Each structure stands twice: as structure tokens, then as C-alpha cells.
Coordinates of C-alpha atoms in Angstrom, one line a residue:
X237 CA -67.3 84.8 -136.0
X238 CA -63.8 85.9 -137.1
X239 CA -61.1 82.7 -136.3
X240 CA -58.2 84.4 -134.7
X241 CA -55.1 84.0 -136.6
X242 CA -51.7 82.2 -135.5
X243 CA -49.9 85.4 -134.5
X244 CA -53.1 86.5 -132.5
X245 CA -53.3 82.9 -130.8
X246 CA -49.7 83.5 -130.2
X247 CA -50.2 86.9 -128.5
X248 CA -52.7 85.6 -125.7
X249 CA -50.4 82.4 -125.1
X250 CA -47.7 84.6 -124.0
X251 CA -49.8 87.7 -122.4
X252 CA -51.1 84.3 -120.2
X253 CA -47.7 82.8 -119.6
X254 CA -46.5 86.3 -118.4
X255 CA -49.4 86.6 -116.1
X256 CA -48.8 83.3 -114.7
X257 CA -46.5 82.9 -111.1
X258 CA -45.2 79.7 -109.9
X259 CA -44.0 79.4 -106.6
X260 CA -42.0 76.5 -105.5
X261 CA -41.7 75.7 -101.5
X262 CA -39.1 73.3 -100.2
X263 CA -40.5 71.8 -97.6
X264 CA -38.2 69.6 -94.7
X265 CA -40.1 66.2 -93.7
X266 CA -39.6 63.3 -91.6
X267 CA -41.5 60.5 -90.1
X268 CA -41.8 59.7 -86.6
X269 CA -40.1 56.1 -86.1
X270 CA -40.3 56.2 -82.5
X271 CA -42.6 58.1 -80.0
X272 CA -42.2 57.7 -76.2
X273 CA -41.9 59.8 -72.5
X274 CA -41.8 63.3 -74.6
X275 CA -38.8 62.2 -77.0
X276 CA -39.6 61.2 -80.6
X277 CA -36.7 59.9 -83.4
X278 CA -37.4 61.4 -86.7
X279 CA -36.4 60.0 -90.1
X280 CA -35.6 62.7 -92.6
X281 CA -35.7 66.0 -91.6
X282 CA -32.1 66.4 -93.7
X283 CA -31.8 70.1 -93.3
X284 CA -32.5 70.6 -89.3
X285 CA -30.4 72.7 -87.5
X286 CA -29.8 71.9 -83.9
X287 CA -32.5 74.1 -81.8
X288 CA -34.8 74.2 -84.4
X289 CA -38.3 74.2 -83.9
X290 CA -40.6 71.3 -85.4
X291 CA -44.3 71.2 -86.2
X292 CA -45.9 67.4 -85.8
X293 CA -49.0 66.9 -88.2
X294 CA -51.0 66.8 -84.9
X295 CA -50.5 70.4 -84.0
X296 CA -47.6 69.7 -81.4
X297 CA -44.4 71.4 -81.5
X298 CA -41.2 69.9 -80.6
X299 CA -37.2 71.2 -80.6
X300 CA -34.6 69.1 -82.5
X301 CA -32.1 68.4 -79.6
X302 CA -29.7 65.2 -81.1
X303 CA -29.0 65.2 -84.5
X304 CA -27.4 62.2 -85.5
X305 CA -26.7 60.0 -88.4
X306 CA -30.0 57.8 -88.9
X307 CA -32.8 59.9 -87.3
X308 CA -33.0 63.3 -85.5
X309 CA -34.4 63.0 -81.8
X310 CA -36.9 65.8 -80.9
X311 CA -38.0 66.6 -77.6
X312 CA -41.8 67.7 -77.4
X313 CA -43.3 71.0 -76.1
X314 CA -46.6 69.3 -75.4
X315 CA -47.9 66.1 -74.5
X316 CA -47.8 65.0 -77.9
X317 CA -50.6 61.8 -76.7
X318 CA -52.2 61.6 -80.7
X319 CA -48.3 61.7 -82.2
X320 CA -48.6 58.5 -83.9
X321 CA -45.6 56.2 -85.5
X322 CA -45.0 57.2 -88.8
X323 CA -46.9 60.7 -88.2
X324 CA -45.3 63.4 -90.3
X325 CA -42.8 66.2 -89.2
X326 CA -42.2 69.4 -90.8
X327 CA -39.3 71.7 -90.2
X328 CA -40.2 75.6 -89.8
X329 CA -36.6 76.6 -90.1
X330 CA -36.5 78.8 -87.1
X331 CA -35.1 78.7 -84.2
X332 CA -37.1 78.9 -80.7
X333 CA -38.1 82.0 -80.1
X334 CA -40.6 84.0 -78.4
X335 CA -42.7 87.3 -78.9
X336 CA -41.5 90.5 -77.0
X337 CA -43.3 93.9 -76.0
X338 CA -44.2 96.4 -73.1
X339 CA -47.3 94.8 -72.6
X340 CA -45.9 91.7 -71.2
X341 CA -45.1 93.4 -67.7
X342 CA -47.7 92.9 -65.0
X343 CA -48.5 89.3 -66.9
X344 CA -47.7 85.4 -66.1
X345 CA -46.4 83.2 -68.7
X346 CA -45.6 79.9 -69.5
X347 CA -42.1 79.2 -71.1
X348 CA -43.4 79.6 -74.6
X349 CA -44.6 83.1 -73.4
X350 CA -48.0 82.5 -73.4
X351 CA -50.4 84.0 -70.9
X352 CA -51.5 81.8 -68.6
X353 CA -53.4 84.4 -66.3
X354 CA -56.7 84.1 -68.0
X355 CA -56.4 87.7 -69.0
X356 CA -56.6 87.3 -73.0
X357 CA -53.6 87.6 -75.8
X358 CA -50.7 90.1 -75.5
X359 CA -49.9 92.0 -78.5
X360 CA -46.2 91.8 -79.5
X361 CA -44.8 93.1 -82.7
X362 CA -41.2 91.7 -82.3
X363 CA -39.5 88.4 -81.3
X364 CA -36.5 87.7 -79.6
X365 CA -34.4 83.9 -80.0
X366 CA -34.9 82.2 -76.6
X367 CA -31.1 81.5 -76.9
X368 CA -29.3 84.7 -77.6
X369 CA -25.5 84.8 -77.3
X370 CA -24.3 86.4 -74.1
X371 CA -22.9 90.2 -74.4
X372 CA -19.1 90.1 -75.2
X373 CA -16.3 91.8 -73.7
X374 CA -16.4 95.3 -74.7
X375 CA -20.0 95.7 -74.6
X376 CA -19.6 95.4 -71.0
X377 CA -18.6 97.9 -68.2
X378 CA -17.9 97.0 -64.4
X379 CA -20.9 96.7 -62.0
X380 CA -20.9 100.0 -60.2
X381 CA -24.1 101.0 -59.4
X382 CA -26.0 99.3 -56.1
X383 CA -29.2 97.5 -56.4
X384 CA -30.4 97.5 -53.2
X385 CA -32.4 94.2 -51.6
X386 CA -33.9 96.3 -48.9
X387 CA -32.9 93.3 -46.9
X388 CA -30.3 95.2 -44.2
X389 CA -28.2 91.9 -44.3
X390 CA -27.3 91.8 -47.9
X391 CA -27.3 95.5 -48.6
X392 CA -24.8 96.1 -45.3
X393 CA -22.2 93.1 -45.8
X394 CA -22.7 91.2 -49.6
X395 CA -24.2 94.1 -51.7
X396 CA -25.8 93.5 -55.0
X397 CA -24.9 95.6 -58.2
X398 CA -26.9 96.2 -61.4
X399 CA -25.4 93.6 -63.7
X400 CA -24.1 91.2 -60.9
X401 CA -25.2 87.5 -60.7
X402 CA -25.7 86.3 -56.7
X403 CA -26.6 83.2 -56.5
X404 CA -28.8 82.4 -53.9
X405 CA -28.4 78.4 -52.2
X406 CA -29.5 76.7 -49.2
X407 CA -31.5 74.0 -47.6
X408 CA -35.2 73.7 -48.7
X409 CA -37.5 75.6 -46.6
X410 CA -34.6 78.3 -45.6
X411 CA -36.2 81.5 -46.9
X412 CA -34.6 81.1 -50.6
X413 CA -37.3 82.3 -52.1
X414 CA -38.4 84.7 -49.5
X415 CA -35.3 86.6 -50.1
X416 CA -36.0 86.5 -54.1
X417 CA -39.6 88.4 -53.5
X418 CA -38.4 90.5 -51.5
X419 CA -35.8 92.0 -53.6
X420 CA -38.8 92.2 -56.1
X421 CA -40.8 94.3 -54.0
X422 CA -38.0 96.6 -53.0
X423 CA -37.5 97.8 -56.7
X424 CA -40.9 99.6 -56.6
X425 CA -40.4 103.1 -58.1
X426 CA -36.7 102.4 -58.3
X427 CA -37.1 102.1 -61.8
X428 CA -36.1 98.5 -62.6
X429 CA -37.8 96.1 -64.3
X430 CA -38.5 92.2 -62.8
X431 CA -39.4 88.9 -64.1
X432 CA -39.8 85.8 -61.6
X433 CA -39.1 82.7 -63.6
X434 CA -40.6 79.8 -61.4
X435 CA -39.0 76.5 -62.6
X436 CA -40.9 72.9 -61.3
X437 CA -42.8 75.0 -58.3
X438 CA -46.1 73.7 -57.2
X439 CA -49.1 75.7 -58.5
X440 CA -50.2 76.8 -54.9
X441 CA -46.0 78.3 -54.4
X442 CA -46.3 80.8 -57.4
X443 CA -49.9 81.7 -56.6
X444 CA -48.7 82.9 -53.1
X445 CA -46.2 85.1 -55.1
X446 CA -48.1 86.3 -57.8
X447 CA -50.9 87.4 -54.9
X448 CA -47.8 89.0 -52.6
X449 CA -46.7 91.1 -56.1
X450 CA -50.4 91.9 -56.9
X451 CA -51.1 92.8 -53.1
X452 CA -47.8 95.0 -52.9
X453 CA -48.1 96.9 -56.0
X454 CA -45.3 94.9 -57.5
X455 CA -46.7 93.3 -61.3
X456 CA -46.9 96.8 -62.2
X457 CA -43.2 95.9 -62.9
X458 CA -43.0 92.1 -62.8
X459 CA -43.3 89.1 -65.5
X460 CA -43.6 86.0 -63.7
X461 CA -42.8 83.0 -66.1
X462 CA -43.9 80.3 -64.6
X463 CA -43.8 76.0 -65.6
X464 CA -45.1 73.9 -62.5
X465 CA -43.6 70.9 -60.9
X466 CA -46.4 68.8 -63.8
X467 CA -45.2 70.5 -67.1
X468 CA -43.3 68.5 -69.5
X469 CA -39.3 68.3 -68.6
X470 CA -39.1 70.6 -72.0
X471 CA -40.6 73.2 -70.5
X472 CA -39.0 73.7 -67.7
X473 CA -35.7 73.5 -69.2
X474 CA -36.7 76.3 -71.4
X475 CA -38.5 78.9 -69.1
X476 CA -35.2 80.2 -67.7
X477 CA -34.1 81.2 -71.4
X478 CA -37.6 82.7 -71.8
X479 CA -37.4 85.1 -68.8
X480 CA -33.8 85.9 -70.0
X481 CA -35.0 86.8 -73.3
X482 CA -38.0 89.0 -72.0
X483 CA -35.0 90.5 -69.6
X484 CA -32.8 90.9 -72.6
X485 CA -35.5 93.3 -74.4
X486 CA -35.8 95.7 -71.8
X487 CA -32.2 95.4 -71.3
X488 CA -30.7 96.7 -75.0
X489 CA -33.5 99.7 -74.4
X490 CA -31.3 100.8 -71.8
X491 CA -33.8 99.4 -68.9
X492 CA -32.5 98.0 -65.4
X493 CA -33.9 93.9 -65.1
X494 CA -33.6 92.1 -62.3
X495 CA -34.0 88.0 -63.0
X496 CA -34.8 85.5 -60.6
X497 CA -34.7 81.8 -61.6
X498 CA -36.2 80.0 -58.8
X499 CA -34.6 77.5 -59.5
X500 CA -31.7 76.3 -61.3
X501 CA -31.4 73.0 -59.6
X502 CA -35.1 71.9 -60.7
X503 CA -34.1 73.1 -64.2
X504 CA -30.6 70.9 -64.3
X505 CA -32.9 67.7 -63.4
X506 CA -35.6 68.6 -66.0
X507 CA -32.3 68.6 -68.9
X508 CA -30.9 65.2 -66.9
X509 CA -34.5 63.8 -67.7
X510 CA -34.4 65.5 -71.2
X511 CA -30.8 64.1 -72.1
X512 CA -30.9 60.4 -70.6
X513 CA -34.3 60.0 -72.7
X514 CA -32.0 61.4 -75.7
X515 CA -29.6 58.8 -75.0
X516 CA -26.8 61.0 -74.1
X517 CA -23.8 59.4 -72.2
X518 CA -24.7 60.4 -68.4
X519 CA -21.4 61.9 -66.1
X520 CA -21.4 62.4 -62.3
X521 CA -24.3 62.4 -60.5
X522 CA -26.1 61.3 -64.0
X523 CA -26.1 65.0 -65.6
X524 CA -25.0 65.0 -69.0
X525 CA -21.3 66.5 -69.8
X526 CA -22.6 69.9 -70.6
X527 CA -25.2 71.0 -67.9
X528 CA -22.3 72.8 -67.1
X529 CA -22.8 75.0 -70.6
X530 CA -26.3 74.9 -69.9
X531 CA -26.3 77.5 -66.8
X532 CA -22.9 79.2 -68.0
X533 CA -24.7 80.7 -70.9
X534 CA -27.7 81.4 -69.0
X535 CA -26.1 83.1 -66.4
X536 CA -23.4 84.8 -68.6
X537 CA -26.1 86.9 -70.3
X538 CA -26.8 89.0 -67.5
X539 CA -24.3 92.2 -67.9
X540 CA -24.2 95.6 -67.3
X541 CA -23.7 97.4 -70.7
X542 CA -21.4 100.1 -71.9
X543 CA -21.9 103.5 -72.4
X544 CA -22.2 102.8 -75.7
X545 CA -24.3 100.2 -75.7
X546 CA -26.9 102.8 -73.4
X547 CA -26.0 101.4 -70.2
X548 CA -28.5 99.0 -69.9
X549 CA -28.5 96.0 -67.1
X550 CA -29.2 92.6 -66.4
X551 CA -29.2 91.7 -62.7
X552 CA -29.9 87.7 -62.2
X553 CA -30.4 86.1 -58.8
X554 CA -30.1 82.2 -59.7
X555 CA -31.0 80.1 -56.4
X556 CA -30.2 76.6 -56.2
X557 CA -31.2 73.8 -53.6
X558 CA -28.4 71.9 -51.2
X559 CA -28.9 68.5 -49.7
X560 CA -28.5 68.8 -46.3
X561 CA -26.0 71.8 -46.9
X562 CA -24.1 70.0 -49.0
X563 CA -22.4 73.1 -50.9
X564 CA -19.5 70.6 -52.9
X565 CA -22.4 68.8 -54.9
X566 CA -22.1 69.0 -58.8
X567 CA -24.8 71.5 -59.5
X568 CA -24.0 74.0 -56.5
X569 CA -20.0 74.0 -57.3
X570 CA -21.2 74.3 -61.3
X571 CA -23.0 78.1 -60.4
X572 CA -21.1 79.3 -57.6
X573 CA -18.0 78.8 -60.4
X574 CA -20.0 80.9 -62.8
X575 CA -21.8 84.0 -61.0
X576 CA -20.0 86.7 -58.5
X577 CA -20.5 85.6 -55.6
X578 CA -23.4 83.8 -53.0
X579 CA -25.7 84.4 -50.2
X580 CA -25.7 81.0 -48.3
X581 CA -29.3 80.3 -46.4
X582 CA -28.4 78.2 -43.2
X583 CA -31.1 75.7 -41.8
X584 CA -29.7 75.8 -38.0
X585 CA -30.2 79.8 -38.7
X586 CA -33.3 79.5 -39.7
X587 CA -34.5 77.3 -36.8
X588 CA -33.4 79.8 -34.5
X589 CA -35.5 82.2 -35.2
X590 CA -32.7 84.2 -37.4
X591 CA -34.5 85.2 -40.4
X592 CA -33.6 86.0 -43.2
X593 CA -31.5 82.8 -42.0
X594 CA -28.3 84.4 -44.0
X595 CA -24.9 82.7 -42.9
X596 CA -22.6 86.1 -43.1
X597 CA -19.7 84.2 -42.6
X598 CA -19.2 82.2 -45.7
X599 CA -21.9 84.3 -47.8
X600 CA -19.9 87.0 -50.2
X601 CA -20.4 89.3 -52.9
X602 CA -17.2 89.2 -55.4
X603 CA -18.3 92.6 -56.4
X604 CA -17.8 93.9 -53.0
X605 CA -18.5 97.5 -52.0
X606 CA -17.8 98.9 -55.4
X607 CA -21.9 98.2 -55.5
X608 CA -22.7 100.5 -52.5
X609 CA -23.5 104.2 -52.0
X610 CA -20.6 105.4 -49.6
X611 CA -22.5 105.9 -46.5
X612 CA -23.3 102.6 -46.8
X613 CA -19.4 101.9 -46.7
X614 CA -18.8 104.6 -43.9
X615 CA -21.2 102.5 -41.4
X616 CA -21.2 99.7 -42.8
X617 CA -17.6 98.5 -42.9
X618 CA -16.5 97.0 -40.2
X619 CA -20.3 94.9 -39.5
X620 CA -18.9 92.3 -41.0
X621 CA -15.8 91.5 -39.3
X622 CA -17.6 92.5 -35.5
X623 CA -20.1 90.0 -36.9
X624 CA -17.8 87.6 -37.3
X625 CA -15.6 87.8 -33.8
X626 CA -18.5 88.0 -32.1
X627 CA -19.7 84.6 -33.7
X628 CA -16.0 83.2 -32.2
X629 CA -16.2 84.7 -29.1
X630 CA -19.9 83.3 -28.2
X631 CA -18.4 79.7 -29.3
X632 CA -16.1 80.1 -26.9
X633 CA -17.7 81.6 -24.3
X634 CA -19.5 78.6 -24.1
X635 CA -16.5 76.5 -22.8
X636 CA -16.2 79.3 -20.2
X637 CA -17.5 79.2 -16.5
X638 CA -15.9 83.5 -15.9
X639 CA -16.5 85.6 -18.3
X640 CA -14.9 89.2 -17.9
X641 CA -16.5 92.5 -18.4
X642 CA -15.0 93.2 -21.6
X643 CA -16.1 89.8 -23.1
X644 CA -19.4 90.6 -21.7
X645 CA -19.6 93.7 -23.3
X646 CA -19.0 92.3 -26.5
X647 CA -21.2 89.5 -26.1
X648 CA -24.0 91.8 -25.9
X649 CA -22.9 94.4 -28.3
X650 CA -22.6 91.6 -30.9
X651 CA -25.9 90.3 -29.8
X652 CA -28.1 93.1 -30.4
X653 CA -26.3 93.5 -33.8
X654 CA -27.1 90.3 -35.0
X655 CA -30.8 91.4 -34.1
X656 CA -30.7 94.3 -35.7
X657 CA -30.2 92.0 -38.9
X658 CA -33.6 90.2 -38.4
X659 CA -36.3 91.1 -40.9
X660 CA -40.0 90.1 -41.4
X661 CA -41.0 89.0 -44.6
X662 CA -42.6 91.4 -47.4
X663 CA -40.9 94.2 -44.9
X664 CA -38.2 95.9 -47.2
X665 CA -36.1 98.7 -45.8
X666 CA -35.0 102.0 -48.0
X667 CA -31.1 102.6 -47.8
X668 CA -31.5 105.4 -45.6
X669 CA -33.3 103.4 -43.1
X670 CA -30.7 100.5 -42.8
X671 CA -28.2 103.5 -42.5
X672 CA -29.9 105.0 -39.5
X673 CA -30.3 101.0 -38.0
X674 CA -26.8 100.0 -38.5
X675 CA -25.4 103.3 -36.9
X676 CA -27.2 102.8 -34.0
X677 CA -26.3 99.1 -33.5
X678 CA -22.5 99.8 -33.9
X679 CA -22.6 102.7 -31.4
X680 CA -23.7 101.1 -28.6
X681 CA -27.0 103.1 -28.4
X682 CA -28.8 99.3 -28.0
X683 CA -26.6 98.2 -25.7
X684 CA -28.8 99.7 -22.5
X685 CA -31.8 98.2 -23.9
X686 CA -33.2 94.3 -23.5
X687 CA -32.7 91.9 -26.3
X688 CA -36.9 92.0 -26.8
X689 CA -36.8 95.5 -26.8
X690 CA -34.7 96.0 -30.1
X691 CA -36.7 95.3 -33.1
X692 CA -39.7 98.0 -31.3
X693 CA -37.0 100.7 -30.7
X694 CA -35.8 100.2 -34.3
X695 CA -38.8 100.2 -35.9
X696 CA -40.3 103.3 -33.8
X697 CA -37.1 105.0 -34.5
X698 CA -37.4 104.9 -38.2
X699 CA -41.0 106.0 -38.2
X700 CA -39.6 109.0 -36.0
X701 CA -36.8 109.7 -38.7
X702 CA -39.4 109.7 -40.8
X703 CA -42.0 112.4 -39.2
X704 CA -39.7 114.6 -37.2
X705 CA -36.6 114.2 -38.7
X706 CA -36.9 114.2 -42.7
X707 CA -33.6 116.0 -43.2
X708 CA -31.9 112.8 -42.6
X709 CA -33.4 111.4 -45.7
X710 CA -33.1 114.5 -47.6
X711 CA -29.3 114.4 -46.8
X712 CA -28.6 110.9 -47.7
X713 CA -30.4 110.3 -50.6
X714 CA -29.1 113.6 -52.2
X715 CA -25.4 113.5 -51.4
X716 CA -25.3 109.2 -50.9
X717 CA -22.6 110.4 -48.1
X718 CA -23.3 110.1 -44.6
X719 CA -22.0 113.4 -43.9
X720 CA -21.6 115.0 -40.2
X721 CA -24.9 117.0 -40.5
X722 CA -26.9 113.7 -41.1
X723 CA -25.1 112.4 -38.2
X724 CA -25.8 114.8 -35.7
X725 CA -29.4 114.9 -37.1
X726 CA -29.1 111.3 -36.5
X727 CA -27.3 111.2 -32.9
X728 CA -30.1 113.8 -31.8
X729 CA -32.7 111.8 -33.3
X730 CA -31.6 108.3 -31.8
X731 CA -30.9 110.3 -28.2
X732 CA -34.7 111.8 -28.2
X733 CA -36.5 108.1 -28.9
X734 CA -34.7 106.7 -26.0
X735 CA -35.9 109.1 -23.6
X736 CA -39.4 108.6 -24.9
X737 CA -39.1 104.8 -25.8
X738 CA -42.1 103.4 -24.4
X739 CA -42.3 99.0 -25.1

């Protein structure tokens, strides 16, 4: 056998040493010094940023929250029960963020957007950060376009725009929710897309929603994100950026969203657990000094875009809990500063049999009737205000042993009005409808009729419209003026029922 010589040895040494690839990975580790009620401190992790997302040796994954001088105090997305002291921690160097795709409409999630309907994976090619920065000035344009409740009550006196935020407050058991869901089910072939973020709800609450949407037709269009009342405080600070940033993607595709976060003031006390376990100083009530940031940049990234930008919207509907009506509490004054306006949910209302209980006196909508088709505004404008003497008037009335005809008159004119605004749940009205309904309120066609006798005439009457008169429709929904064919239409229409009313 031929020895190879020294230029031939040399040859192979460097033909291997060209083959040859080293890699080097950096990786960023710490060591759990402290574990306790879903906060751990961290030693090391050097190169953390603030939001970033940590992996635990275990398998759990936590979010660096507090980074101070000696250690780095992670909150965990889990239960983290085999995190041990002096269990390793390894930075992934991203930020939180969560998959996004078509396929995620008609599904429930959890605030990590993972299904948790039993219905297998969802395939998603792109992410989105949870925490996205908010659109700025001139990517904006004013709210112009309606987005109609169906709820005759907030269409008629405190519209809604595409790109609005109205926040929704009352009372527990007022009908907060009720009104949320129903907005959802009115969008059906309006082209809009929903998601229903359910923050510290019981498990039985969003299973009665997710079977109204599946019963109406409505997941075809809906994600419901949803962390229950027995998910770690992490979680359910986080699901409200998740459903923003599942928004957000249909959004920038030039998509209408509507977002509800049902709601905020469960997500506030989730943080206020989250922060006094950090050891952040506590302010008034015991929040932390920026819970104030925490639902300003939520709520600031719901928008309508520019032209530019494809025009795009973001409608969000936060709803937040009083005490006893309690409106000047820290959390409620925090989002009515922030959003454009709010429908306030009374509990005497509601107890008397007014529902959706909806105070109109001191609810209001900041973007006013610049969101409303302008036969809404031709019939609509002066409900309000009659609402809102004849509220006076029956206060005074009261005190009042004689009563002349006039007062009478009003009394019962403002009477049937206000029961002209009740609605049963799940029972959305189209635009045209509430038209037709609020004309014949404000014209005195009621007035011959009994109190009990209202809601049937109504609801006959539209089915009438409906069958024998479609041109009303036609004319409305074409031109969005309520011009004086649609009204005669209309008065002949509302004239014929009454002979043939029948209770």
C-alpha cells in the first residue's frame, strides 16, 4: 500500500476542514430563585426584554413582566405545579404572540389562541404580536359609516359607527351582555367579522353564547376567545390583546371587526392580582399606576382606516361592571375617558320590565348621528329629547292630583314610545324595520291603542311591511333616505293594519 505523502495528507486536512460547519447558539438562562401563586423571580436571564416570552425546563411558558436589577419576575401561562427552585429558564427572544388565519372564524380559543372546542388544530401560516401598537394619526379617517345593533334603542338615539369604541357599563345582571350578543347576531350577512372575548366568565355563561351563535347562524362569523373565571390571572389579562390581534388581521385586509371584551373590569382585577404578586407599588383602589395604559392601548387600537390604508375597521364594544351604579369608580371613569361614548344599563330599568334596560338619558354616543343612514336622522331626531320631557313630565305628574288634557296626551304619547323601545332578546331588528316602528310611535298612530296592545301591532305590522308592502324596503335600503314615496307607502301601510288589527 502506497503511504500518502505530506502534500496529499495536507489536501484531505483542508478538503475536511472546508466541509466542516460550526454553529454557535447563544443561549439566555436563568434559574428560578423563587416560585409561588403564578409569579417566579429568575436569576440571569441578562438579555430579556420586557414582554418576552420564557420557556421553564418543565414545558411551562411564562412572560417577563418586572425586570429589575437582581432577578427578572415572570408571570406564568400555566400552572407551573413541577417548576422547581433552581429549575432552569431559557429565553426564546420573542415576544408574545399568536398564530393568525381564516380558519380561525367559527372557532373558540383560549388566550394563547388555542382551540379549546374539541374540534382539532387550526392551520395558520402567519403570526401576529399580541401587543401591536395602535394605528396612528393619519392612518385613521372619521367614523362615518353606521353599524347597526339592531337594538331600536341604540341604533335610534346613541348609534354605533364602524371604528367607534362604546363602552357598555352597568349593574351585574342588567342585560350587559345581552346587548353584546345581540349586536353579534345582527351583523349576519352584513359583512363584518366578530370575536367575543370572554374574560373571568363562568364556563356555563360562554356555553349559553357559543350555543345562541351556533343556533343563530352566527360562528359562521364569530371567534369567541374565551379564559374562565378558573384560568390563571395571566390569562385573562392577556385574552383581550388576543382577540384584538385576531381583529387586527382581518382589519389591515380591509375587513369590518366588531370586538367585544366582556369584560374589562374582570381583566383590570386579573392585572391588580398579576402586579401586587410582582410587587408593584398599589394606587387607589389597589390597581397598579398604569392599569390606566393597560385599557388605553387596548382600546386605542380599534380604528377605522384610511383610504389608503383600504378602509378597514375595528369596532370594539368594552363593557365594564358598576357597583351599585357607581359610575365615578376608578375603573369605570378610566374607559369612559378613553372610548367615544357609553350605553349606561340601569338596574331600576331592568326591574321594571324595560328591557334592554338602557338609561337614554345619560347614555351617549360622542360620534353622534354622523354614524346613521339619514332616514334614521329624519325620524329619529327628536326621540331623544320627547324621551326625555316625557321622563320629567311623568316625575311630576306624580306630585299632581289634576292633570290636564294636554299633559295627558303627552303622558301617553311618551308612554307608548318608551314601549316601542322594548326588545326581546336574540330578536334583532333590520334598519328599515326600526324606521317603520319609530314613525309610527312619533305620529301618534299608537296613541288609540292600549299599552298591551303595542308590541302585537308592531310586530304584525312589520311582518305586513314585509309581505304586502316590500317597496318600503326596497326604497330605504337603496336610497338610505326616507323619502315621501316610502312614507306614503308607509302611512297606507300603518292605516290598513289598524283597521284589520286583531289582539
Amino acid at each position: 500500500m502506497k503511504t500518502p505523502k505530506g502534500h496529499e495528507i495536507l489536501k484531505i486536512i483542508r478538503a475536511h476542514i472546508e466541509k466542516y460547519k460550526r454553529e454557535a447558539r447563544v443561549y439566555n438562562i436563568g434559574i428560578v430563585t423563587q416560585i409561588g401563586d403564578g409569579i417566579a423571580r429568575v436569576h440571569g436571564l441578562v438579555t430579556v426584554m420586557s414582554g418576552e416570552l420564557v420557556e421553564f425546563n418543565e414545558g411551562t411558558t411564562g412572560i417577563a413582566l418586572n425586570l429589575e436589577s437582581k432577578n427578572v419576575g415572570v408571570v406564568l401561562m400555566g400552572n407551573g405545579l413541577k417548576i422547581k427552585e433552581r429549575s432552569l429558564v431559557k429565553g426564546t427572544g420573542k415576544i408574545a404572540q399568536i398564530p393568525v388565519s381564516e380558519d380561525y372564524l367559527g372557532r373558540v380559543v383560549n388566550a394563547l389562541a388555542e382551540p379549546i372546542d374539541g374540534r382539532g388544530p387550526i392551520p395558520a401560516s402567519e403570526f401576529r404580536l399580541i401587543e401591536s401598537p395602535a394605528p396612528g394619526i393619519i392612518s385613521r379617517r372619521s367614523v362615518y359609516e353606521p353599524l347597526q345593533t339592531g337594538l331600536i334603542a341604540i341604533d335610534a338615539m346613541i348609534p354605533i359607527g364602524r371604528g367607534q369604541r362604546e363602552l357598555i357599563i352597568g349593574d351585574r345582571q342588567t342585560g350587559k351582555t345581552a346587548v353584546a350578543t345581540d349586536t353579534i347576531l345582527n351583523q349576519k350577512g352584513q359583512n363584518v367579522i366578530c370575536v367575543y372575548v370572554a374574560i373571568g366568565q363562568r364556563a356555563s355563561s360562554v356555553s349559553q353564547v357559543v350555543t345562541t351563535f351556533r343556533e343563530k347562524g352566527a360562528m359562521e362569523y364569530t371567534i369567541v376567545v374565551a379564559e374562565m373565571a378558573d384560568s390563571p390571572a395571566t390569562l385573562q389579562y392577556l385574552a383581550p390583546y388576543t382577540g384584538a390581534a385576531l381583529a387586527e388581521y382581518f382589519m389591515y385586509r380591509e375587513r369590518h371587526t366588531l370586538i367585544i371584551y366582556d369584560d374589562l373590569s374582570k381583566q383590570a382585577q386579573a392585572y391588580r392580582e398579576m402586579s401586587l404578586l410582582l410587587k408593584r407599588p398599589p394606587g387607589r383602589e389597589a390597581y397598579p399606576g398604569d392599569v390606566f395604559y393597560l385599557h388605553s392601548r387596548l382600546l386605542e387600537r380599534a380604528a377605522k382606516l384610511s383610504s389608503y390604508l383600504g378602509e378597514g375597521s375595528m369596532t370594539a364594544l368594552p363593557i365594564v361592571e358598576t357597583q351599585a351604579g357607581d359610575v365615578s369608580a376608578y375603573i369605570p371613569t378610566n374607559v369612559i375617558s378613553i372610548t367615544d361614548g357609553q350605553i349606561f344599563l340601569s338596574a331600576d330599568l331592568f326591574n321594571a320590565g324595560i328591557r334592554p334596560a338602557i338609561n337614554v338619558g345619560i347614555s351617549v354616543s360622542r360620534v353622534g348621528s354622523a354614524a346613521q343612514i339619514k332616514a334614521m336622522k329624519q325620524v329619529a331626531g327628536n326621540l331623544k329629547l320627547e324621551l326625555a320631557q316625557f321622563t320629567e313630565l311623568e316625575t311630576f305628574s306624580q306630585f299632581s292630583s289634576t292633570i290636564e288634557n294636554t299633559t295627558k296626551n303627552q303622558l301617553a304619547r311618551g308612554r307608548r314610545l318608551r314601549e316601542l323601545l322594548k326588545q326581546s332578546q336574540s330578536e334583532p331588528l333590520s334598519v328599515e324595520e326600526q324606521i317603520a316602528i319609530i314613525y309610527t310611535g312619533a305620529n301618534g298612530y299608537l296613541d288609540a291603542l292600549e299599552i298591551g296592545q303595542v308590541k302585537d301591532f308592531l310586530k304584525q305590522l312589520c311582518s305586513y311591511l314585509k309581505d304586502k308592502k316590500p317597496k318600503f324596503q326596497e326604497i330605504i335600503s337603496s336610497t338610505k333616505v326616507f323619502t315621501e314615496e316610502a312614507e306614503v307607502v308607509l302611512k297606507e301601510a300603518i292605516q290598513e293594519k289598524l283597521k284589520l288589527f286583531v289582539v
